[in-house]
Amino acid sequence: MDVNVLGIIAGFLTSVSMIPQLVKVIKEKNVEDISLVMLLVLISGLSLWVWYGIKKDEMPIILSNGFAVLVNISLLICYFIYNKKN
Amino acid sequence: MDVNVLGIIAGFLTSVSMIPQLVKVIKEKNVEDISLVMLLVLISGLSLWVWYGIKKDEMPIILSNGFAVLVNISLLICYFIYNKKN
């Protein structure tokens, strides 16, 4: 299999697997299971992966980690919105 | 920064961020927040990332995704152990 196709499928699967948590948090407006520290560690790590992908010029890495950064920044925004209310 | 060092730091951060969920599931023996389908999608995606890393000969990708596969297979095992009990 072409390695870029492989990376795109891999990135698609790992990206899809993140959606339900975001949907659940938005639906239930409940962030008590989310650790702020871990979310910040994860966003930092994912951002470094995007940087790694840019340096190596690997589109599957840039796209999938870029998407993951967006999902987790959305979770971070939810964290601050719903954590205040409680 | 050397791109391999960058990848190792990125992989370390994204790996560390997975530990608390595993610890929480083991401690609380509660898997009701875990979706089996998503766990299987995630493990498939991470395994393809390992394959991608092997094809591209990139150690940071192999190590971090390999670690993530182990963490998520542990979650899968927990899922079957604790789901049966309920």
Tab-separated table of C-alpha atoms in Angstrom:
chain	number	residue	atom	x	y	z
A	1	MET	CA	0.000	0.000	0.000
A	2	ASP	CA	1.218	3.509	-0.751
A	3	VAL	CA	2.561	4.958	2.463
A	4	ASN	CA	0.606	8.210	2.104
A	5	VAL	CA	-2.674	6.334	1.625
A	6	LEU	CA	-1.759	4.280	4.689
A	7	GLY	CA	-1.146	7.480	6.673
A	8	ILE	CA	-4.415	9.024	5.517
A	9	ILE	CA	-6.416	5.925	6.553
A	10	ALA	CA	-4.554	5.792	9.893
A	11	GLY	CA	-5.214	9.499	10.455
A	12	PHE	CA	-8.877	9.146	9.502
A	13	LEU	CA	-9.417	6.295	12.001
A	14	THR	CA	-7.633	7.991	14.913
A	15	SER	CA	-9.469	11.251	14.132
A	16	VAL	CA	-12.914	9.612	13.966
A	17	SER	CA	-12.313	7.934	17.325
A	18	MET	CA	-12.048	11.361	19.012
A	19	ILE	CA	-15.425	12.703	17.869
A	20	PRO	CA	-17.707	10.809	20.323
A	21	GLN	CA	-16.024	12.333	23.390
A	22	LEU	CA	-16.541	15.851	22.042
A	23	VAL	CA	-20.180	15.074	21.135
A	24	LYS	CA	-20.762	13.571	24.595
A	25	VAL	CA	-19.319	16.602	26.396
A	26	ILE	CA	-21.363	19.029	24.277
A	27	LYS	CA	-24.561	16.978	24.714
A	28	GLU	CA	-24.244	16.313	28.433
A	29	LYS	CA	-22.579	19.650	29.254
A	30	ASN	CA	-20.485	17.679	31.710
A	31	VAL	CA	-16.702	18.032	31.917
A	32	GLU	CA	-16.068	16.409	35.294
A	33	ASP	CA	-14.290	13.458	33.656
A	34	ILE	CA	-11.859	15.753	31.845
A	35	SER	CA	-8.517	16.604	33.415
A	36	LEU	CA	-7.412	20.139	32.518
A	37	VAL	CA	-3.714	19.334	32.991
A	38	MET	CA	-3.924	16.303	30.709
A	39	LEU	CA	-5.843	18.275	28.085
A	40	LEU	CA	-3.072	20.905	28.071
A	41	VAL	CA	-0.366	18.216	27.894
A	42	LEU	CA	-2.221	16.563	25.006
A	43	ILE	CA	-2.697	19.815	23.055
A	44	SER	CA	1.027	20.612	23.514
A	45	GLY	CA	2.012	17.144	22.313
A	46	LEU	CA	-0.330	17.233	19.310
A	47	SER	CA	0.945	20.695	18.342
A	48	LEU	CA	4.523	19.385	18.432
A	49	TRP	CA	3.391	16.503	16.150
A	50	VAL	CA	2.054	19.084	13.682
A	51	TRP	CA	5.447	20.841	13.838
A	52	TYR	CA	7.169	17.457	13.325
A	53	GLY	CA	4.951	16.801	10.302
A	54	ILE	CA	5.756	20.215	8.817
A	55	LYS	CA	9.504	19.672	9.286
A	56	LYS	CA	9.302	16.200	7.722
A	57	ASP	CA	6.830	17.416	5.078
A	58	GLU	CA	4.373	14.612	5.816
A	59	MET	CA	0.807	15.626	5.048
A	60	PRO	CA	-0.956	12.710	6.878
A	61	ILE	CA	0.789	13.685	10.143
A	62	ILE	CA	0.011	17.399	9.734
A	63	LEU	CA	-3.666	16.787	8.880
A	64	SER	CA	-4.496	14.196	11.533
A	65	ASN	CA	-2.698	15.969	14.368
A	66	GLY	CA	-4.008	19.352	13.222
A	67	PHE	CA	-7.530	17.938	13.383
A	68	ALA	CA	-6.809	16.476	16.826
A	69	VAL	CA	-5.598	19.904	18.030
A	70	LEU	CA	-8.920	21.426	16.888
A	71	VAL	CA	-10.990	18.725	18.645
A	72	ASN	CA	-9.044	19.123	21.877
A	73	ILE	CA	-9.144	22.940	21.796
A	74	SER	CA	-12.938	22.557	21.437
A	75	LEU	CA	-12.877	20.303	24.524
A	76	LEU	CA	-10.796	22.950	26.321
A	77	ILE	CA	-13.369	25.644	25.440
A	78	CYS	CA	-16.168	23.315	26.666
A	79	TYR	CA	-14.180	22.758	29.851
A	80	PHE	CA	-14.142	26.477	30.643
A	81	ILE	CA	-17.786	27.037	29.644
A	82	TYR	CA	-19.285	24.112	31.561
A	83	ASN	CA	-16.890	24.142	34.497
A	84	LYS	CA	-17.922	27.722	35.348
A	85	LYS	CA	-21.599	26.810	35.438
A	86	ASN	CA	-21.142	24.127	38.100
B	1	MET	CA	15.501	21.593	17.063
B	2	ASP	CA	16.467	18.165	15.719
B	3	VAL	CA	13.349	16.628	14.204
B	4	ASN	CA	13.816	13.297	16.012
B	5	VAL	CA	14.099	15.032	19.389
B	6	LEU	CA	10.953	16.976	18.471
B	7	GLY	CA	9.153	13.722	17.644
B	8	ILE	CA	10.278	12.080	20.867
B	9	ILE	CA	9.030	15.030	22.979
B	10	ALA	CA	5.753	15.088	21.020
B	11	GLY	CA	5.339	11.336	21.478
B	12	PHE	CA	6.153	11.552	25.186
B	13	LEU	CA	3.513	14.254	25.760
B	14	THR	CA	0.744	12.508	23.807
B	15	SER	CA	1.626	9.191	25.507
B	16	VAL	CA	1.597	10.686	29.026
B	17	SER	CA	-1.829	12.217	28.402
B	18	MET	CA	-3.323	8.731	27.917
B	19	ILE	CA	-2.227	7.290	31.273
B	20	PRO	CA	-4.853	8.958	33.533
B	21	GLN	CA	-7.780	7.365	31.696
B	22	LEU	CA	-6.286	3.905	32.092
B	23	VAL	CA	-5.525	4.544	35.786
B	24	LYS	CA	-9.078	5.863	36.308
B	25	VAL	CA	-10.681	2.819	34.665
B	26	ILE	CA	-8.509	0.394	36.669
B	27	LYS	CA	-9.155	2.257	39.945
B	28	GLU	CA	-12.890	2.767	39.527
B	29	LYS	CA	-13.488	-0.531	37.682
B	30	ASN	CA	-15.973	1.438	35.593
B	31	VAL	CA	-16.032	1.248	31.802
B	32	GLU	CA	-19.454	2.746	31.099
B	33	ASP	CA	-17.906	5.850	29.532
B	34	ILE	CA	-15.911	3.757	27.065
B	35	SER	CA	-17.320	3.005	23.629
B	36	LEU	CA	-16.229	-0.433	22.393
B	37	VAL	CA	-16.606	0.523	18.718
B	38	MET	CA	-14.484	3.657	19.155
B	39	LEU	CA	-11.844	1.720	21.062
B	40	LEU	CA	-11.607	-0.779	18.180
B	41	VAL	CA	-11.477	2.055	15.609
B	42	LEU	CA	-8.737	3.757	17.643
B	43	ILE	CA	-6.656	0.566	18.023
B	44	SER	CA	-6.953	-0.074	14.255
B	45	GLY	CA	-5.875	3.503	13.479
B	46	LEU	CA	-2.949	3.426	15.913
B	47	SER	CA	-1.776	0.072	14.518
B	48	LEU	CA	-1.798	1.569	11.005
B	49	TRP	CA	0.282	4.487	12.341
B	50	VAL	CA	2.828	1.956	13.638
B	51	TRP	CA	2.879	0.364	10.175
B	52	TYR	CA	3.274	3.847	8.618
B	53	GLY	CA	6.199	4.529	10.981
B	54	ILE	CA	7.860	1.236	10.069
B	55	LYS	CA	7.497	1.961	6.329
B	56	LYS	CA	8.866	5.478	6.749
B	57	ASP	CA	11.492	4.266	9.246
B	58	GLU	CA	10.538	6.900	11.818
B	59	MET	CA	11.243	5.768	15.357
B	60	PRO	CA	9.211	8.496	17.191
B	61	ILE	CA	6.062	7.454	15.292
B	62	ILE	CA	6.623	3.734	15.907
B	63	LEU	CA	7.325	4.202	19.638
B	64	SER	CA	4.526	6.621	20.493
B	65	ASN	CA	1.842	4.801	18.515
B	66	GLY	CA	3.107	1.431	19.710
B	67	PHE	CA	2.754	2.667	23.288
B	68	ALA	CA	-0.728	3.990	22.511
B	69	VAL	CA	-1.725	0.573	21.101
B	70	LEU	CA	-0.616	-1.048	24.385
B	71	VAL	CA	-2.568	1.460	26.522
B	72	ASN	CA	-5.713	1.001	24.441
B	73	ILE	CA	-5.453	-2.796	24.373
B	74	SER	CA	-5.233	-2.576	28.189
B	75	LEU	CA	-8.427	-0.470	28.118
B	76	LEU	CA	-10.013	-3.100	25.871
B	77	ILE	CA	-9.094	-5.860	28.347
B	78	CYS	CA	-10.521	-3.735	31.199
B	79	TYR	CA	-13.652	-3.232	29.127
B	80	PHE	CA	-14.285	-6.977	28.898
B	81	ILE	CA	-13.372	-7.661	32.545
B	82	TYR	CA	-15.488	-4.897	34.106
B	83	ASN	CA	-18.326	-4.980	31.612
B	84	LYS	CA	-19.001	-8.635	32.446
B	85	LYS	CA	-19.244	-7.898	36.157
B	86	ASN	CA	-22.018	-5.339	35.730
